[in-house]
Coordinates of C-alpha atoms (C1' of nucleotides) in Angstrom, one line a residue:
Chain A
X1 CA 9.3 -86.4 -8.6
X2 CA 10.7 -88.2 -5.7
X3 CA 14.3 -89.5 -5.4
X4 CA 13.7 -93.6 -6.0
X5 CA 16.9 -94.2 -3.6
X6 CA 14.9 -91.7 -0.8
X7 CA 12.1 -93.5 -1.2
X8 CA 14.1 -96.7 -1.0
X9 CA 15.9 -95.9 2.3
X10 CA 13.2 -94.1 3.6
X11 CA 10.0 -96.2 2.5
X12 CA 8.5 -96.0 6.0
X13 CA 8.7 -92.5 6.6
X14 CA 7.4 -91.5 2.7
X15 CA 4.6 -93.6 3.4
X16 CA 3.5 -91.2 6.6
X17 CA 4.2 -88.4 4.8
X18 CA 2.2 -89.1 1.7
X19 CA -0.6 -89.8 4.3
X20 CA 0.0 -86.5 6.0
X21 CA -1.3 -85.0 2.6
X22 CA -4.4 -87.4 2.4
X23 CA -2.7 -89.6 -0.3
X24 CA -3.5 -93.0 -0.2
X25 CA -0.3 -95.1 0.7
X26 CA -0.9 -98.1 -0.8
X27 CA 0.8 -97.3 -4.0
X28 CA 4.0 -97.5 -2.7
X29 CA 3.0 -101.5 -1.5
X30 CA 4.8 -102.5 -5.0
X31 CA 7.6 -100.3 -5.0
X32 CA 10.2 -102.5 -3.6
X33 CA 10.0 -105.2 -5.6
X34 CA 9.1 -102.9 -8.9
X35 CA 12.4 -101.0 -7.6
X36 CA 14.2 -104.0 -7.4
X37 CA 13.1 -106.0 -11.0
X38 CA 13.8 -102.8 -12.5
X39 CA 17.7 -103.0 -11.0
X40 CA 18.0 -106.5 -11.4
X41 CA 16.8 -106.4 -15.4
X42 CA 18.5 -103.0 -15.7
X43 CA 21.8 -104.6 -14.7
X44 CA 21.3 -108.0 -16.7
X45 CA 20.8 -105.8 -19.9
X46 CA 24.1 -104.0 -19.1
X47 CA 25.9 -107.2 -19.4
X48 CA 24.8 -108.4 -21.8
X49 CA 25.4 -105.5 -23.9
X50 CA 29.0 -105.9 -23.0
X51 CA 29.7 -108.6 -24.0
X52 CA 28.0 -107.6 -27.3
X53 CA 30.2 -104.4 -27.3
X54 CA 33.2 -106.2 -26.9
X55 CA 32.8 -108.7 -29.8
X56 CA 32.2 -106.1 -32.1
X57 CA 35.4 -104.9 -31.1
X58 CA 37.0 -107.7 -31.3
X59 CA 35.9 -108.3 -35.3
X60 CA 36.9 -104.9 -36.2
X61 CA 40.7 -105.8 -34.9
X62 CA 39.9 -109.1 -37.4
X63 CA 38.4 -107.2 -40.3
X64 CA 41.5 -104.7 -40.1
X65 CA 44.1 -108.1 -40.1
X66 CA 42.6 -109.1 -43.0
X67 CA 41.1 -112.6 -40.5
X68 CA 37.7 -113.0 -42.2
X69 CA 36.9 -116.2 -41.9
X70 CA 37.6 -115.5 -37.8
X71 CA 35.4 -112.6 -38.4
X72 CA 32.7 -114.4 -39.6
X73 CA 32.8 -117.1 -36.8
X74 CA 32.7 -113.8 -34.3
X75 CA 29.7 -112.7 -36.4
X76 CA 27.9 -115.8 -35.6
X77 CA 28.2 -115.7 -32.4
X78 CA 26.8 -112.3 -31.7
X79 CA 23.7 -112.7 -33.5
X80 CA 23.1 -115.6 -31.2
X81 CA 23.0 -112.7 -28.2
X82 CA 20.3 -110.4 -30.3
X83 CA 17.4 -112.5 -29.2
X84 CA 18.1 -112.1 -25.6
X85 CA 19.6 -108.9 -25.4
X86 CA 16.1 -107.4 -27.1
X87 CA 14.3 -109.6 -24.4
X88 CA 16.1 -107.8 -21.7
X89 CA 15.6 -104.0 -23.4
X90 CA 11.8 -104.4 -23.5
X91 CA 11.8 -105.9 -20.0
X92 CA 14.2 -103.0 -18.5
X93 CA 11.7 -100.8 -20.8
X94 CA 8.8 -102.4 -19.0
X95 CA 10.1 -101.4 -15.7
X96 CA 11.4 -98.4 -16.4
X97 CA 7.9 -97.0 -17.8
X98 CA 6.5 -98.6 -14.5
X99 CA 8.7 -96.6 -11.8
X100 CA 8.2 -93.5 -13.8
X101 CA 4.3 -94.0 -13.5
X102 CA 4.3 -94.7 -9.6
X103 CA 7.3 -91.8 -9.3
X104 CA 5.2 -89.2 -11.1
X105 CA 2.1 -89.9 -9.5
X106 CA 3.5 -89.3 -6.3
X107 CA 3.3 -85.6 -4.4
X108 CA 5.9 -83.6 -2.6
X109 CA 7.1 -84.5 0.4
X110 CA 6.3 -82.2 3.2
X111 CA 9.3 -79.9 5.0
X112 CA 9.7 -80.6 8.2
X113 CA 7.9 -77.6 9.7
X114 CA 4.7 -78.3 8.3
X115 CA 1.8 -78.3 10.2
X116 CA 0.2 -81.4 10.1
X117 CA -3.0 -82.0 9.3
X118 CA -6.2 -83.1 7.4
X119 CA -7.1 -80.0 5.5
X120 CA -7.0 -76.1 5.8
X121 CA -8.3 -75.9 9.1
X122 CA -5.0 -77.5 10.0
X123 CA -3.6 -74.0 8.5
X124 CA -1.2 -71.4 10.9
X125 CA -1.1 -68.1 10.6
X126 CA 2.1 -66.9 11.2
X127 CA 1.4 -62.6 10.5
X128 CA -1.0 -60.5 10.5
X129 CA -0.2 -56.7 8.5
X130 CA -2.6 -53.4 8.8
X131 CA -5.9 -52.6 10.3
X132 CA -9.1 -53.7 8.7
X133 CA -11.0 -49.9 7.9
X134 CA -14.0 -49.4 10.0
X135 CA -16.9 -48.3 7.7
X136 CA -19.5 -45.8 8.7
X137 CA -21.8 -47.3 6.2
X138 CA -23.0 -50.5 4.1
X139 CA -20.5 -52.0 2.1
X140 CA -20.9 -53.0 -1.1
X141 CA -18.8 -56.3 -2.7
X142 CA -16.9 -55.6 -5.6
X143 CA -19.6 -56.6 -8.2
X144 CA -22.1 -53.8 -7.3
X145 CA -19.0 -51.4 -6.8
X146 CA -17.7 -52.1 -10.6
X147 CA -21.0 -52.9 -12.0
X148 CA -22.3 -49.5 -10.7
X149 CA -19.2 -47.5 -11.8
X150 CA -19.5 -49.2 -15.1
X151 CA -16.3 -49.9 -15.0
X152 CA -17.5 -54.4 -15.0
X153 CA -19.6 -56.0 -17.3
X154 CA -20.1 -59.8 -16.0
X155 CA -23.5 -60.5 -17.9
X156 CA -22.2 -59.2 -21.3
X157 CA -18.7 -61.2 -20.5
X158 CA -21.1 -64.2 -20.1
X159 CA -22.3 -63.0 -23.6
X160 CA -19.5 -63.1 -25.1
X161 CA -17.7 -66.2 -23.5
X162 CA -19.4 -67.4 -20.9
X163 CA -19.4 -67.6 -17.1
X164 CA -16.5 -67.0 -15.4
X165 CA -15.5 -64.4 -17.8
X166 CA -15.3 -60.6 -17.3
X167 CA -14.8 -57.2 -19.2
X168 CA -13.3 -54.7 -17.3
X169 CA -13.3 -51.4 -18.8
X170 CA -12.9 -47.4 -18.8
X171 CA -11.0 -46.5 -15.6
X172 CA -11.3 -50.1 -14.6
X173 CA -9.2 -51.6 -17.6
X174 CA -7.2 -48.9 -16.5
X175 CA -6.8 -49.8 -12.7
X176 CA -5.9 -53.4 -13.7
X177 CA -3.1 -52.1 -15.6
X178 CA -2.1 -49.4 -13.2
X179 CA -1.3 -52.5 -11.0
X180 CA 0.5 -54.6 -13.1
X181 CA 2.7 -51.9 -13.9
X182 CA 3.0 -50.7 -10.2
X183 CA 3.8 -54.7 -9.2
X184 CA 6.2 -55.3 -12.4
X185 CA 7.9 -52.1 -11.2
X186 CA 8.6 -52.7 -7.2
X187 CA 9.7 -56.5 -8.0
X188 CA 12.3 -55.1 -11.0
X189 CA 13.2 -52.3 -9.6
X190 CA 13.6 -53.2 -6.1
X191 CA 13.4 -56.7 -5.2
X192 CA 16.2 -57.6 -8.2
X193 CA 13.9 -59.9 -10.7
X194 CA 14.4 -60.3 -13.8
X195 CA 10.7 -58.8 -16.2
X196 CA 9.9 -61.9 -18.4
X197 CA 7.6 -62.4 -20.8
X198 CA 6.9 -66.5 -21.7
X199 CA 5.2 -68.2 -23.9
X200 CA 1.1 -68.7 -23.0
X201 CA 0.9 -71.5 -24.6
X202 CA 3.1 -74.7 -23.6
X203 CA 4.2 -78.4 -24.0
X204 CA 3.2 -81.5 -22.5
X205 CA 7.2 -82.3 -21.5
X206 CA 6.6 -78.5 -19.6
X207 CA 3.5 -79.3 -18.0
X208 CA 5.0 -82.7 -17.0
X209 CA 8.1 -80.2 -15.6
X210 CA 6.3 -78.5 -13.1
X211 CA 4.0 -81.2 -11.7
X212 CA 0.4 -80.5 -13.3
X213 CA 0.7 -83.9 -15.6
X214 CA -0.1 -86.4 -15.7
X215 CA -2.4 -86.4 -12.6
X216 CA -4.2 -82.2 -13.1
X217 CA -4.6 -82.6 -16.8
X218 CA -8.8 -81.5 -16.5
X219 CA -7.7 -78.8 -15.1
X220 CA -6.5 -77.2 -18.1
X221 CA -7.0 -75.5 -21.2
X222 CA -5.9 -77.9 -23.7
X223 CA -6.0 -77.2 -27.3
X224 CA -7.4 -79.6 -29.9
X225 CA -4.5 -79.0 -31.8
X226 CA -2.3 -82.4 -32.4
X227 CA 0.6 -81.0 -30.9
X228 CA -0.4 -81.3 -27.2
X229 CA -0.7 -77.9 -27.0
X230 CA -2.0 -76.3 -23.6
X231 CA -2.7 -72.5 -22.7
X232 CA -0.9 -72.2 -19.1
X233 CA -2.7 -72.1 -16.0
X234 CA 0.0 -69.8 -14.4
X235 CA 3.3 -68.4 -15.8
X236 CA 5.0 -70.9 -13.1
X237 CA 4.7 -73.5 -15.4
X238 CA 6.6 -71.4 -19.1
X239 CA 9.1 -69.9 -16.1
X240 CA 10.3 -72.6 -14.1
X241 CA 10.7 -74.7 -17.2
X242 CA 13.2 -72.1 -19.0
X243 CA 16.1 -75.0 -18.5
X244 CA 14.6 -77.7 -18.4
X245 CA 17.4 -80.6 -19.6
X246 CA 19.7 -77.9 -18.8
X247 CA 23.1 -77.8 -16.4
X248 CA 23.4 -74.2 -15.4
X249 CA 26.1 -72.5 -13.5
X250 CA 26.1 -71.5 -9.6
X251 CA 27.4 -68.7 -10.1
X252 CA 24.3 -67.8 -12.1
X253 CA 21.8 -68.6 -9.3
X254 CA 20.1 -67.3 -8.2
X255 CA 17.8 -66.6 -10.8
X256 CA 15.2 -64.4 -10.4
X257 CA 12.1 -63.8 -12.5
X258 CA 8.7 -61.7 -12.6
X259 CA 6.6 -62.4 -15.6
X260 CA 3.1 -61.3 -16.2
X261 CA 0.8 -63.1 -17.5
X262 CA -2.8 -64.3 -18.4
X263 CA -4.1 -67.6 -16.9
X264 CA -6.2 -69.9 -17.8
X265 CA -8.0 -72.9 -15.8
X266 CA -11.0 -75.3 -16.7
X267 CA -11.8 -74.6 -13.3
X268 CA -13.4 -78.3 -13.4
X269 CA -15.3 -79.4 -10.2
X270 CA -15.6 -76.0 -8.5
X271 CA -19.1 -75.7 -9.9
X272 CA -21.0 -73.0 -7.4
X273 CA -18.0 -72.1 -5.6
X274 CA -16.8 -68.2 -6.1
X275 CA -19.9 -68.0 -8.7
X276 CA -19.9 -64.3 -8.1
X277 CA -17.6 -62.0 -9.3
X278 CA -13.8 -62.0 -10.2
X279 CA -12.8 -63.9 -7.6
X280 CA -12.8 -67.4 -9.6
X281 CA -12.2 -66.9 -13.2
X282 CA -11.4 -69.5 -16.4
X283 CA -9.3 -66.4 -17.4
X284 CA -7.4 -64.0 -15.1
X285 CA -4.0 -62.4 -14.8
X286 CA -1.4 -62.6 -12.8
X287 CA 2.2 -61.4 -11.8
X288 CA 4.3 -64.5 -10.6
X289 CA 7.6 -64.4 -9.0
X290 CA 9.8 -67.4 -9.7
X291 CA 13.4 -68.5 -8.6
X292 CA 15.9 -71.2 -9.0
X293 CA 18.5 -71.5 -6.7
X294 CA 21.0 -73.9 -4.9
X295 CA 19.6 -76.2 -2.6
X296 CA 21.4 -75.0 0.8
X297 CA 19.6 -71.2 -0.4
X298 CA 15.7 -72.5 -0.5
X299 CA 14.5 -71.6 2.7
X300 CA 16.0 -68.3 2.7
X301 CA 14.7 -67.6 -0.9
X302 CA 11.3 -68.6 0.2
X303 CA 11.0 -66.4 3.1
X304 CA 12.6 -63.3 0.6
X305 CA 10.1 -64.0 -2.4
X306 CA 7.1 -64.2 0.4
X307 CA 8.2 -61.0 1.5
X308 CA 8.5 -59.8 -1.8
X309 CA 4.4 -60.4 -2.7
X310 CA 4.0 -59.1 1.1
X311 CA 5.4 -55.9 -0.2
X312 CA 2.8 -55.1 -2.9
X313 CA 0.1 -54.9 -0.3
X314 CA 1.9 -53.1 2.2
X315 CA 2.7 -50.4 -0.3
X316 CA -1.1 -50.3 -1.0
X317 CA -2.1 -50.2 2.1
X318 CA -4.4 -53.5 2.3
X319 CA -4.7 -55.3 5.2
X320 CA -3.4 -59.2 4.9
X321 CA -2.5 -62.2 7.4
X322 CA 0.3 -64.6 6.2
X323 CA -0.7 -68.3 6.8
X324 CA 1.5 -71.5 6.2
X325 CA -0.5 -74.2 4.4
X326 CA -1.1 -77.5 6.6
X327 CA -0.1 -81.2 5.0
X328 CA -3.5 -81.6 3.9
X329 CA -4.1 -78.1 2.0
X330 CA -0.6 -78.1 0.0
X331 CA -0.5 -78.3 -3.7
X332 CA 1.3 -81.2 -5.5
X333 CA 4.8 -79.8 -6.3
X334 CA 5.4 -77.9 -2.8
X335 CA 7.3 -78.7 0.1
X336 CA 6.2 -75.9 1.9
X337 CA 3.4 -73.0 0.7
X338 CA 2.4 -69.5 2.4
X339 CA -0.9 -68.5 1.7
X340 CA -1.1 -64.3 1.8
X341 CA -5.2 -63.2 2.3
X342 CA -5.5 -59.8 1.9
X343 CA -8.9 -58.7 3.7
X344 CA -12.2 -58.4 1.9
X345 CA -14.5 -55.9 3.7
X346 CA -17.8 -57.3 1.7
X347 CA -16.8 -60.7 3.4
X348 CA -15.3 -59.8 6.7
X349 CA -12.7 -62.6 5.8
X350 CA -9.1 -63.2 4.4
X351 CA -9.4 -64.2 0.6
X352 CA -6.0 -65.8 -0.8
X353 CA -4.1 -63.3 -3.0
X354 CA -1.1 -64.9 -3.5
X355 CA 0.6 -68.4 -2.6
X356 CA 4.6 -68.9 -2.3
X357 CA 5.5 -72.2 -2.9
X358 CA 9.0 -74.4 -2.2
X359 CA 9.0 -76.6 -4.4
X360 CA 12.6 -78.0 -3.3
X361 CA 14.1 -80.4 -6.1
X362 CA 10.4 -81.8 -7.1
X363 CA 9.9 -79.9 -9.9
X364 CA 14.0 -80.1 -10.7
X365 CA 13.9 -83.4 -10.6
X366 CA 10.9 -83.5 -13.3
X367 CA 13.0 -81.1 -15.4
X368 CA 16.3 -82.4 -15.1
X369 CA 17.3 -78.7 -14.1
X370 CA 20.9 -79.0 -12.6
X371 CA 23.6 -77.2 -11.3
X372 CA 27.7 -77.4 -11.6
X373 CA 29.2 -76.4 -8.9
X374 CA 32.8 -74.8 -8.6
X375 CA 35.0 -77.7 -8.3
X376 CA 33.8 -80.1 -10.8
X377 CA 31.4 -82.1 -8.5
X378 CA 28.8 -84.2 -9.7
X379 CA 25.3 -81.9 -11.0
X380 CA 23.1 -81.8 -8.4
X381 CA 19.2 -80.8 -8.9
X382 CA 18.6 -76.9 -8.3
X383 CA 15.5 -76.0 -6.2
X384 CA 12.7 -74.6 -7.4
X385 CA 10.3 -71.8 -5.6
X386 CA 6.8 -69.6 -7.8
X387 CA 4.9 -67.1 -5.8
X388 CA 2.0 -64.5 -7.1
X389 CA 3.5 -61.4 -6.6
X390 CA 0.0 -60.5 -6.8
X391 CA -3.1 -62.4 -8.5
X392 CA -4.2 -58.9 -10.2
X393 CA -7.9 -59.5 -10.5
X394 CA -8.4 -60.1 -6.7
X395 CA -5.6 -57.3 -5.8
X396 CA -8.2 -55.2 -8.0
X397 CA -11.2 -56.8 -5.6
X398 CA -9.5 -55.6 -2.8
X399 CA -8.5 -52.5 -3.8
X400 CA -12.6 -51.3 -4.9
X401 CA -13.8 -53.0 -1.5
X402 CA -11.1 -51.8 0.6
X403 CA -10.9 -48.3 -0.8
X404 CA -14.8 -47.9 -1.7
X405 CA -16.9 -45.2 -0.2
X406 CA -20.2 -43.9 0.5
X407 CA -21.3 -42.2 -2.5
X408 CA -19.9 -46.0 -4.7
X409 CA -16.7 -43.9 -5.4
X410 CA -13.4 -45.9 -5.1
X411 CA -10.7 -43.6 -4.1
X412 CA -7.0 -44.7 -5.5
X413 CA -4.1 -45.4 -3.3
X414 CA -1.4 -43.4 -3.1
X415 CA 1.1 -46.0 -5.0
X416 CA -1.5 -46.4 -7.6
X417 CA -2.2 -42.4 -8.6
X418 CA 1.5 -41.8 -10.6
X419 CA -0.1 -45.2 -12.9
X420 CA -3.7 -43.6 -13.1
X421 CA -2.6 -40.3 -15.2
X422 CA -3.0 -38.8 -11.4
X423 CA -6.5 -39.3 -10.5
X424 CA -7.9 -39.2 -7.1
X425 CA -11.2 -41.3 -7.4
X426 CA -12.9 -44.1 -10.0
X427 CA -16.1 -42.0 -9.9
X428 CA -19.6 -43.1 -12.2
X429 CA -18.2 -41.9 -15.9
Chain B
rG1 C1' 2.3 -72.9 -47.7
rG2 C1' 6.9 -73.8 -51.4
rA3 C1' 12.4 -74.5 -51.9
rG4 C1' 17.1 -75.2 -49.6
rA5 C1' 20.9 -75.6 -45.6
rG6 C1' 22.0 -77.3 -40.9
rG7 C1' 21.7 -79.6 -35.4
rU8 C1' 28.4 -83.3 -32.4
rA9 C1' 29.7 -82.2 -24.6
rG10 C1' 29.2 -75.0 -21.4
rC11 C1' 31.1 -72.6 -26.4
rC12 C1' 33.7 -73.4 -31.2
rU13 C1' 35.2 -77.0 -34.4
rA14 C1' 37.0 -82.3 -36.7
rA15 C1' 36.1 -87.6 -37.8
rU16 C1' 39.1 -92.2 -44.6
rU17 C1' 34.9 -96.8 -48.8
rG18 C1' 30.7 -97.6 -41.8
rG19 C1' 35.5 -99.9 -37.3
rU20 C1' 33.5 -97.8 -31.8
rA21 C1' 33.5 -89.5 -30.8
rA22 C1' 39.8 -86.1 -32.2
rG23 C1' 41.1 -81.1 -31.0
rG24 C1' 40.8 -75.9 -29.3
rC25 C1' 38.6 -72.2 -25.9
rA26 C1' 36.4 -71.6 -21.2
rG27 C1' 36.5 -74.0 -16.4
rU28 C1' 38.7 -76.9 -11.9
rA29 C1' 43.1 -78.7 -9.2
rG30 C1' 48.4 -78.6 -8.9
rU31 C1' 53.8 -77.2 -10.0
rC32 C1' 56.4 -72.6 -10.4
rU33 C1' 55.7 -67.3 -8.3
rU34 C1' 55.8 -62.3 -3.0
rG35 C1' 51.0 -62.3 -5.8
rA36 C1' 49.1 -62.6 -10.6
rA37 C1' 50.0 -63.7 -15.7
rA38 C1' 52.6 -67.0 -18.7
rA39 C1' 54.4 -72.0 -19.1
rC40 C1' 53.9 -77.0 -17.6
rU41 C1' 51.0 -81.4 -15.5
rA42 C1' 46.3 -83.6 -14.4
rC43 C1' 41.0 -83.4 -14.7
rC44 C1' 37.5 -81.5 -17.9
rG45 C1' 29.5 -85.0 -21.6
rC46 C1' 25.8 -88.2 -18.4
rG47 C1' 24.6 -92.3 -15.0
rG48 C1' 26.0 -96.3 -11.5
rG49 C1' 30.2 -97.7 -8.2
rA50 C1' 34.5 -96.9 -2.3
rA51 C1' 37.4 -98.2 -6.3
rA52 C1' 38.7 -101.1 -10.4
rC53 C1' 35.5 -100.8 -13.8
rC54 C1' 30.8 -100.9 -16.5
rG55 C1' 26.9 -98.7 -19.2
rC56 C1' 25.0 -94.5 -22.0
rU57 C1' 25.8 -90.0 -25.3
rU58 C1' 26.5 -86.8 -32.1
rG59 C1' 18.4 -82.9 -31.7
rC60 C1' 14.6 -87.0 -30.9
rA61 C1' 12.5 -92.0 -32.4
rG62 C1' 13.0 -96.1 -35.3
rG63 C1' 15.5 -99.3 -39.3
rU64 C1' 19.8 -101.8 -41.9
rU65 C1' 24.6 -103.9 -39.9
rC66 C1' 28.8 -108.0 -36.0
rG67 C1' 29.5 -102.6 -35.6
rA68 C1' 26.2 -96.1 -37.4
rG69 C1' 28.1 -89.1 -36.1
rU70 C1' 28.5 -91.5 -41.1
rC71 C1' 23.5 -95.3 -44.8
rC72 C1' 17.7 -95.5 -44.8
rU73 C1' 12.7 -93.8 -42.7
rG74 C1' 9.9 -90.7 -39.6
rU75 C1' 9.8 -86.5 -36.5
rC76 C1' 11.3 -81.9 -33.7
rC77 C1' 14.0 -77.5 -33.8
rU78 C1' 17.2 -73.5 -36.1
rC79 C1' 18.7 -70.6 -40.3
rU80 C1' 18.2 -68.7 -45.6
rC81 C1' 15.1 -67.5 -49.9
rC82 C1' 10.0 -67.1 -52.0
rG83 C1' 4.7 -66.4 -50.7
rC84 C1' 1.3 -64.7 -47.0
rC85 C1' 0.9 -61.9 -42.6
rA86 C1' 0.1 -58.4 -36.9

RNA sequence: GGAGAGGUAGCCUAAUUGGUAAGGCAGUAGUCUUGAAAACUACCGCGGGAAACCGCUUGCAGGUUCGAGUCCUGUCCUCUCCGCCA
């Protein structure tokens, strides 16, 4: 959510920036004069309830000197304020409900050094890490690789759930796992987070927190049950939200989290895109890397955490280019995003693997995530920054194209072999 | 699922028959001190405001009342016991 006194001071330049992400400006026509009702009523409303405050005071002191008859005059006179003072609480009600609808509609602002543009061709690569291998013979994509090895199952998953669902099993199950352990184990053990294991299933006030209500709700999971229960589309959104309504510390920032996780998404309105494979899945895991921190900290947190999800490929040796999204490609909450594409030899393209979001104070702000500083200053709204640290099923893509050879063997990389009981190759069982 | 107890500020604890949130700890600043501790002084829930000051706040939402931490209704959460259960 936006600051309403930024967007006050700075209507002109919101208004770009909302059409630099390909949001339609117009709803902000209204806000000065919603912004300013709201005040005006907000303000009345305090007055009156003042003057209400005060003579109830005031009979109290009459009550205790024994001064009923006083009292009862007084008590007259109050009830004559009711009518209006109820008048004015639905109206600042009214307005209140009104600004929180425009706020929360409303995306991120851009940072600064955002590329500008319509859409991802707008994107910048900013690195490029490894060598794409040169193969001596036809590559397979992951589907015939797995399917072959017997190691995936799509048609029985489809069975079973439906499409968009996928068994993995024998030493595939196993390779899945040997990576979430190897990931949970470099970002614990040397990049400092903190192993966390939320809940999968969350609250509407939570999925308000981190921006995917109330505009992303069919993009969810959401169960029938009357509680407005969701299952998560990304352990973001259980993470981030750990204090929410809460005013934490500095000195405890900044805090640093790895969690994996399922996820789960409708995937509504991507019919026949990624229909093959693992790439695009209603269910799929994840390891996600989140951080609060002080505002002044963000940028450097960002760059950290994207080096962080950098790190897993590096150690297995997959080759990856680092691009920073453009205006137009950048999800809701962000302020800034790096997309990480790790190669796909069955493609001869990038694929996202991972994207590492600043989210600044948007998501904070949501929340009402705070932090004291030293000094007793006024709270002030922490930033917020998620990141897959990787997306395990495509990190398992990768790894079966990029390590596949000409017999349909998958040999295992080196980081992998201590989490695969030592075993050199995924060979046909 | 049944029965009971309880949610007060970062933490802990008060508040007469309803009278407008008291105190302690922690924390911040200062005095004193070579420095620290102790002691003392001030600040010490949230929002707005340059300030004076104003408004809000006892899990949440309503109701009764001139006035609700206190009375009533609903709801969420925590704990205890019983039942069931991975």
């Amino acid at each position: 959510m936006l600051d309403p006194n930024y967007v006050r001071e700075n209507l002109e330049a919101v208004r770009a920036a909302l059409a630099a992400r390909n949001f339609p400006p117009a709803v902000l026509d209204h806000f000065a004069e919603l912004d300013a009702e709201r005040r005006r009523v907000n303000s009345e409303a305090d007055d009156v309830n003042h003057e209400r405050n005060n003579a109830s005071k005031e009979i109290g002191a009459l009550m205790q000197a024994g001064k009923t008859a006083e009292a009862d005059a007084k008590k007259a006179e109050v009830a004559g304020l009711k009518g209006r003072q109820a008048e004015l609480e639905k109206q600042r009600d009214e307005a209140d409900v009104a600004m929180r609808e425009l706020l929360s509609g409303l995306p991120n602002l851009p940072a600064a050094d955002v590329p500008v543009g319509p859409d991802e061709s707008a994107n910048v690569e900013v690195r490029r890490w490894g060598t794409p291998r040169e193969f001596d013979f036809e590559v397979k994509d992951h589907v015939d690789l797995g399917t072959e090895l017997g190691i995936l199952d799509l048609e029985r998953a489809a069975k079973v759930a439906g499409s968009r669902f996928a068994i993995l099993s024998g030493q595939g199950a196993k390779l899945e796992r040997a990576l979430v352990s190897f990931m949970l184990d470099v970002h614990t053990g040397e990049h400092g987070y903190t192993e966390t294991q939320p809940p999968l299933i969350v609250n509407r006030e939570t999925l308000f927190g981190t921006g995917q209500l109330p505009k992303f709700e069919e993009d969810l999971f959401t169960l029938t049950d009357d509680r407005g229960f969701s299952l998560i589309p990304t352990a973001e959104v259980p993470v981030t939200n750990y204090h929410r309504d809460e005013i934490v510390e500095a000195a405890s920032l900044p805090m640093k989290f790895v969690a994996f996780t399922p996820c789960f998404r409708s995937e509504a309105g991507s019919y026949g895109r990624d229909t093959r494979g693992l790439i695009r899945q209603h269910q799929f895991e994840k390891v996600e890397l989140v951080k609060i921190c002080l505002p002044e900290e963000s940028e450097k947190e960002h760059e950290e955490l994207t080096a962080n999800a950098e790190k897993i490929l590096q150690l297995l040796e997959l080759p990856y280019r680092t691009i920073v999204l453009s205006t137009g490609d950048m999800g809701f909450s962000a302020r800034k995003t790096y997309d990480i594409e790790v190669w796909l030899p069955s493609q001869q393209t990038y694929r996202e693997i991972s994207s590492c979001s600043n989210c600044g104070d948007f998501q904070a702000r949501r929340m009402g995530t705070r932090v004291r500083r030293a000094g007793g200053s006024k709270p002030e709204f922490v930033h917020t920054l998620n990141g897959s640290g990787l997306a395990v099923g495509r990190t398992w893509i990768a790894v079966l194209e990029n390590y596949q050879q000409a017999d349909g063997s998958v040999t295992v990389p080196e980081v992998l072999k201590p989490y695969m009981n030592g075993i050199e190759r995924i060979s046909k069982a």
